[in-house]
Amino acid sequence: MKILTAILLLTLVSVTAVSQKQFKYTGTWVLDRSKSEGLTGTLGNADLMLIVTQDEKTLTADQRIKIRGREQPSNPLTWNMDGTESEAEVVRPLAGTMKLQARFLEKGRVLELKSIIDGYDKGKEVSVITKEYWELTSGGKALKILRTRETPGKSQQFTLFFVKQS
């Protein structure tokens, strides 16, 4: 009886682990402007590429932007996949230390990436909070990102649709 119980328990743990499978986002992703929504300002006419590396412990995203054919400085950000907070020194949207946190939603189907930075803008202390919801579509060949950015007195939301290049 003990052996049967142990086998059933191991089977249940294995099934639960498989159902909680985390999707892999590794690859080079290029923005498909025709399927993206709400792009304004700098992103309105920019070429955007996202280079993602992921392992069991971390996910690193390097957003590369070209404006009028000129590549802008990029700053790769690394999130811990276990949900613990990580940090990155950044210059945009504010200069300072950005706090990063990741978690999976909807049984691992959607990845939430959150970043918070506190700093000064025009002499006032401000916080910028960005949340992104990543979802693989088209059998892993496309990546849809819903991005919300909260700044004092302003909230922006847009959808970025990327196609996997490699």
PDB file of C-alpha atoms in Angstrom:
ATOM      1  CA  MET A   1       0.000   0.000   0.000  1.00  0.00           C
ATOM      2  CA  LYS A   2       2.839   2.371   0.842  1.00  0.00           C
ATOM      3  CA  ILE A   3       4.464   1.693  -2.525  1.00  0.00           C
ATOM      4  CA  LEU A   4       1.193   2.369  -4.363  1.00  0.00           C
ATOM      5  CA  THR A   5       0.734   5.626  -2.450  1.00  0.00           C
ATOM      6  CA  ALA A   6       4.306   6.669  -3.252  1.00  0.00           C
ATOM      7  CA  ILE A   7       3.815   5.897  -6.957  1.00  0.00           C
ATOM      8  CA  LEU A   8       0.561   7.873  -7.062  1.00  0.00           C
ATOM      9  CA  LEU A   9       2.214  10.799  -5.292  1.00  0.00           C
ATOM     10  CA  LEU A  10       5.166  10.801  -7.712  1.00  0.00           C
ATOM     11  CA  THR A  11       2.777  10.639 -10.676  1.00  0.00           C
ATOM     12  CA  LEU A  12       0.770  13.575  -9.306  1.00  0.00           C
ATOM     13  CA  VAL A  13       3.937  15.624  -8.752  1.00  0.00           C
ATOM     14  CA  SER A  14       5.141  14.831 -12.295  1.00  0.00           C
ATOM     15  CA  VAL A  15       1.796  15.797 -13.866  1.00  0.00           C
ATOM     16  CA  THR A  16       1.707  19.023 -11.854  1.00  0.00           C
ATOM     17  CA  ALA A  17       5.253  19.896 -12.922  1.00  0.00           C
ATOM     18  CA  VAL A  18       4.406  19.311 -16.581  1.00  0.00           C
ATOM     19  CA  SER A  19       1.212  21.393 -16.343  1.00  0.00           C
ATOM     20  CA  GLN A  20       3.200  24.250 -14.791  1.00  0.00           C
ATOM     21  CA  LYS A  21       5.732  24.193 -17.650  1.00  0.00           C
ATOM     22  CA  GLN A  22       7.247  27.578 -18.285  1.00  0.00           C
ATOM     23  CA  PHE A  23       7.438  28.703 -21.870  1.00  0.00           C
ATOM     24  CA  LYS A  24      10.818  29.556 -23.374  1.00  0.00           C
ATOM     25  CA  TYR A  25      11.250  33.029 -24.847  1.00  0.00           C
ATOM     26  CA  THR A  26      14.867  32.715 -26.024  1.00  0.00           C
ATOM     27  CA  GLY A  27      15.476  34.177 -29.467  1.00  0.00           C
ATOM     28  CA  THR A  28      15.770  37.291 -31.580  1.00  0.00           C
ATOM     29  CA  TRP A  29      12.405  38.969 -32.020  1.00  0.00           C
ATOM     30  CA  VAL A  30      11.617  41.718 -34.565  1.00  0.00           C
ATOM     31  CA  LEU A  31       8.685  44.102 -34.142  1.00  0.00           C
ATOM     32  CA  ASP A  32       5.789  43.633 -36.566  1.00  0.00           C
ATOM     33  CA  ARG A  33       4.458  47.178 -36.675  1.00  0.00           C
ATOM     34  CA  SER A  34       1.304  46.171 -38.592  1.00  0.00           C
ATOM     35  CA  LYS A  35       0.087  44.025 -35.670  1.00  0.00           C
ATOM     36  CA  SER A  36       1.304  46.310 -32.863  1.00  0.00           C
ATOM     37  CA  GLU A  37      -0.953  48.944 -31.306  1.00  0.00           C
ATOM     38  CA  GLY A  38      -0.535  52.265 -29.527  1.00  0.00           C
ATOM     39  CA  LEU A  39       3.037  53.011 -30.616  1.00  0.00           C
ATOM     40  CA  THR A  40       3.693  56.710 -30.151  1.00  0.00           C
ATOM     41  CA  GLY A  41       6.626  59.002 -29.547  1.00  0.00           C
ATOM     42  CA  THR A  42      10.021  57.359 -29.925  1.00  0.00           C
ATOM     43  CA  LEU A  43       8.534  53.950 -30.686  1.00  0.00           C
ATOM     44  CA  GLY A  44       6.175  55.363 -33.302  1.00  0.00           C
ATOM     45  CA  ASN A  45       8.674  55.196 -36.166  1.00  0.00           C
ATOM     46  CA  ALA A  46      11.536  53.225 -34.615  1.00  0.00           C
ATOM     47  CA  ASP A  47      12.787  49.792 -35.612  1.00  0.00           C
ATOM     48  CA  LEU A  48      12.654  47.547 -32.575  1.00  0.00           C
ATOM     49  CA  MET A  49      14.373  44.230 -31.942  1.00  0.00           C
ATOM     50  CA  LEU A  50      14.274  42.189 -28.753  1.00  0.00           C
ATOM     51  CA  ILE A  51      17.075  39.739 -27.975  1.00  0.00           C
ATOM     52  CA  VAL A  52      16.056  37.311 -25.232  1.00  0.00           C
ATOM     53  CA  THR A  53      18.072  34.643 -23.452  1.00  0.00           C
ATOM     54  CA  GLN A  54      16.488  32.414 -20.852  1.00  0.00           C
ATOM     55  CA  ASP A  55      17.524  29.525 -18.661  1.00  0.00           C
ATOM     56  CA  GLU A  56      15.971  27.901 -15.588  1.00  0.00           C
ATOM     57  CA  LYS A  57      17.078  30.763 -13.327  1.00  0.00           C
ATOM     58  CA  THR A  58      16.984  33.992 -15.356  1.00  0.00           C
ATOM     59  CA  LEU A  59      15.556  35.769 -18.375  1.00  0.00           C
ATOM     60  CA  THR A  60      17.545  38.589 -19.999  1.00  0.00           C
ATOM     61  CA  ALA A  61      15.938  40.964 -22.484  1.00  0.00           C
ATOM     62  CA  ASP A  62      17.953  43.410 -24.567  1.00  0.00           C
ATOM     63  CA  GLN A  63      15.676  45.851 -26.397  1.00  0.00           C
ATOM     64  CA  ARG A  64      17.483  47.301 -29.413  1.00  0.00           C
ATOM     65  CA  ILE A  65      16.012  50.447 -30.943  1.00  0.00           C
ATOM     66  CA  LYS A  66      16.960  52.145 -34.207  1.00  0.00           C
ATOM     67  CA  ILE A  67      15.704  55.664 -34.795  1.00  0.00           C
ATOM     68  CA  ARG A  68      16.267  57.104 -38.269  1.00  0.00           C
ATOM     69  CA  GLY A  69      18.743  54.284 -38.945  1.00  0.00           C
ATOM     70  CA  ARG A  70      20.831  54.983 -35.826  1.00  0.00           C
ATOM     71  CA  GLU A  71      21.032  52.359 -33.116  1.00  0.00           C
ATOM     72  CA  GLN A  72      20.310  53.749 -29.660  1.00  0.00           C
ATOM     73  CA  PRO A  73      22.193  52.655 -26.525  1.00  0.00           C
ATOM     74  CA  SER A  74      20.638  49.535 -25.042  1.00  0.00           C
ATOM     75  CA  ASN A  75      20.623  48.211 -21.520  1.00  0.00           C
ATOM     76  CA  PRO A  76      19.947  44.482 -21.072  1.00  0.00           C
ATOM     77  CA  LEU A  77      17.690  43.705 -18.108  1.00  0.00           C
ATOM     78  CA  THR A  78      17.786  40.400 -16.219  1.00  0.00           C
ATOM     79  CA  TRP A  79      14.878  38.996 -14.217  1.00  0.00           C
ATOM     80  CA  ASN A  80      15.081  36.081 -11.766  1.00  0.00           C
ATOM     81  CA  MET A  81      12.636  33.362 -12.826  1.00  0.00           C
ATOM     82  CA  ASP A  82      11.986  32.302  -9.219  1.00  0.00           C
ATOM     83  CA  GLY A  83      10.188  35.605  -8.550  1.00  0.00           C
ATOM     84  CA  THR A  84      12.900  37.164  -6.398  1.00  0.00           C
ATOM     85  CA  GLU A  85      13.834  40.761  -7.101  1.00  0.00           C
ATOM     86  CA  SER A  86      16.854  41.690  -9.201  1.00  0.00           C
ATOM     87  CA  GLU A  87      18.342  45.106  -9.959  1.00  0.00           C
ATOM     88  CA  ALA A  88      19.854  46.910 -12.932  1.00  0.00           C
ATOM     89  CA  GLU A  89      21.536  50.283 -13.292  1.00  0.00           C
ATOM     90  CA  VAL A  90      19.764  52.220 -16.048  1.00  0.00           C
ATOM     91  CA  VAL A  91      19.653  55.673 -17.616  1.00  0.00           C
ATOM     92  CA  ARG A  92      16.144  55.402 -19.112  1.00  0.00           C
ATOM     93  CA  PRO A  93      13.368  56.140 -18.321  1.00  0.00           C
ATOM     94  CA  LEU A  94      15.183  57.665 -15.305  1.00  0.00           C
ATOM     95  CA  ALA A  95      18.788  57.299 -14.197  1.00  0.00           C
ATOM     96  CA  GLY A  96      19.181  55.010 -11.223  1.00  0.00           C
ATOM     97  CA  THR A  97      18.632  51.510  -9.935  1.00  0.00           C
ATOM     98  CA  MET A  98      15.690  49.674 -11.458  1.00  0.00           C
ATOM     99  CA  LYS A  99      14.035  46.902  -9.441  1.00  0.00           C
ATOM    100  CA  LEU A 100      12.894  43.928 -11.527  1.00  0.00           C
ATOM    101  CA  GLN A 101      10.523  41.104 -10.710  1.00  0.00           C
ATOM    102  CA  ALA A 102       9.077  38.260 -12.826  1.00  0.00           C
ATOM    103  CA  ARG A 103       6.255  35.814 -12.287  1.00  0.00           C
ATOM    104  CA  PHE A 104       4.266  33.381 -14.368  1.00  0.00           C
ATOM    105  CA  LEU A 105       0.500  33.698 -14.656  1.00  0.00           C
ATOM    106  CA  GLU A 106      -2.178  31.460 -16.149  1.00  0.00           C
ATOM    107  CA  LYS A 107      -0.340  28.192 -15.406  1.00  0.00           C
ATOM    108  CA  GLY A 108       2.887  29.470 -16.944  1.00  0.00           C
ATOM    109  CA  ARG A 109       1.296  30.630 -20.202  1.00  0.00           C
ATOM    110  CA  VAL A 110       1.826  34.359 -19.533  1.00  0.00           C
ATOM    111  CA  LEU A 111       4.972  35.925 -18.100  1.00  0.00           C
ATOM    112  CA  GLU A 112       4.624  39.162 -16.137  1.00  0.00           C
ATOM    113  CA  LEU A 113       7.767  41.317 -16.035  1.00  0.00           C
ATOM    114  CA  LYS A 114       7.609  44.255 -13.650  1.00  0.00           C
ATOM    115  CA  SER A 115      10.113  47.077 -13.283  1.00  0.00           C
ATOM    116  CA  ILE A 116      10.105  49.990 -10.866  1.00  0.00           C
ATOM    117  CA  ILE A 117      12.501  52.891 -10.789  1.00  0.00           C
ATOM    118  CA  ASP A 118      12.458  55.823  -8.395  1.00  0.00           C
ATOM    119  CA  GLY A 119      14.326  58.970  -9.309  1.00  0.00           C
ATOM    120  CA  TYR A 120      14.121  62.662  -9.991  1.00  0.00           C
ATOM    121  CA  ASP A 121      12.581  64.399 -12.961  1.00  0.00           C
ATOM    122  CA  LYS A 122      12.743  68.191 -13.121  1.00  0.00           C
ATOM    123  CA  GLY A 123      13.630  68.322  -9.432  1.00  0.00           C
ATOM    124  CA  LYS A 124      10.702  66.176  -8.275  1.00  0.00           C
ATOM    125  CA  GLU A 125      10.889  62.649  -6.932  1.00  0.00           C
ATOM    126  CA  VAL A 126       8.998  60.290  -9.236  1.00  0.00           C
ATOM    127  CA  SER A 127       8.402  56.586  -9.766  1.00  0.00           C
ATOM    128  CA  VAL A 128       8.022  54.847 -13.103  1.00  0.00           C
ATOM    129  CA  ILE A 129       6.312  51.456 -12.978  1.00  0.00           C
ATOM    130  CA  THR A 130       6.281  49.261 -16.064  1.00  0.00           C
ATOM    131  CA  LYS A 131       4.465  45.939 -16.371  1.00  0.00           C
ATOM    132  CA  GLU A 132       4.758  43.692 -19.384  1.00  0.00           C
ATOM    133  CA  TYR A 133       2.703  40.593 -20.076  1.00  0.00           C
ATOM    134  CA  TRP A 134       4.480  38.241 -22.505  1.00  0.00           C
ATOM    135  CA  GLU A 135       2.583  35.555 -24.378  1.00  0.00           C
ATOM    136  CA  LEU A 136       3.901  33.266 -27.104  1.00  0.00           C
ATOM    137  CA  THR A 137       1.539  32.749 -30.047  1.00  0.00           C
ATOM    138  CA  SER A 138       1.625  30.980 -33.420  1.00  0.00           C
ATOM    139  CA  GLY A 139       3.314  27.929 -31.942  1.00  0.00           C
ATOM    140  CA  GLY A 140       6.144  29.980 -30.416  1.00  0.00           C
ATOM    141  CA  LYS A 141       6.909  31.896 -33.618  1.00  0.00           C
ATOM    142  CA  ALA A 142       5.355  35.147 -32.382  1.00  0.00           C
ATOM    143  CA  LEU A 143       5.527  37.063 -29.107  1.00  0.00           C
ATOM    144  CA  LYS A 144       2.783  39.418 -27.977  1.00  0.00           C
ATOM    145  CA  ILE A 145       3.706  41.892 -25.231  1.00  0.00           C
ATOM    146  CA  LEU A 146       1.143  44.084 -23.508  1.00  0.00           C
ATOM    147  CA  ARG A 147       3.112  46.933 -21.891  1.00  0.00           C
ATOM    148  CA  THR A 148       1.712  49.375 -19.345  1.00  0.00           C
ATOM    149  CA  ARG A 149       3.808  52.250 -18.028  1.00  0.00           C
ATOM    150  CA  GLU A 150       2.687  54.395 -15.086  1.00  0.00           C
ATOM    151  CA  THR A 151       4.354  57.753 -14.503  1.00  0.00           C
ATOM    152  CA  PRO A 152       3.131  60.669 -12.406  1.00  0.00           C
ATOM    153  CA  GLY A 153       0.002  61.971 -14.090  1.00  0.00           C
ATOM    154  CA  LYS A 154       0.288  59.652 -17.084  1.00  0.00           C
ATOM    155  CA  SER A 155      -0.494  56.081 -18.000  1.00  0.00           C
ATOM    156  CA  GLN A 156       0.486  54.496 -21.309  1.00  0.00           C
ATOM    157  CA  GLN A 157      -0.532  51.128 -22.674  1.00  0.00           C
ATOM    158  CA  PHE A 158       0.472  49.542 -25.923  1.00  0.00           C
ATOM    159  CA  THR A 159       0.776  46.139 -27.542  1.00  0.00           C
ATOM    160  CA  LEU A 160       4.006  45.025 -29.154  1.00  0.00           C
ATOM    161  CA  PHE A 161       3.843  42.112 -31.578  1.00  0.00           C
ATOM    162  CA  PHE A 162       7.145  40.430 -32.436  1.00  0.00           C
ATOM    163  CA  VAL A 163       8.051  37.747 -34.968  1.00  0.00           C
ATOM    164  CA  LYS A 164      10.850  35.318 -34.112  1.00  0.00           C
ATOM    165  CA  GLN A 165      13.899  35.591 -36.371  1.00  0.00           C
ATOM    166  CA  SER A 166      16.097  32.974 -34.701  1.00  0.00           C
TER     167      SER A 166
END
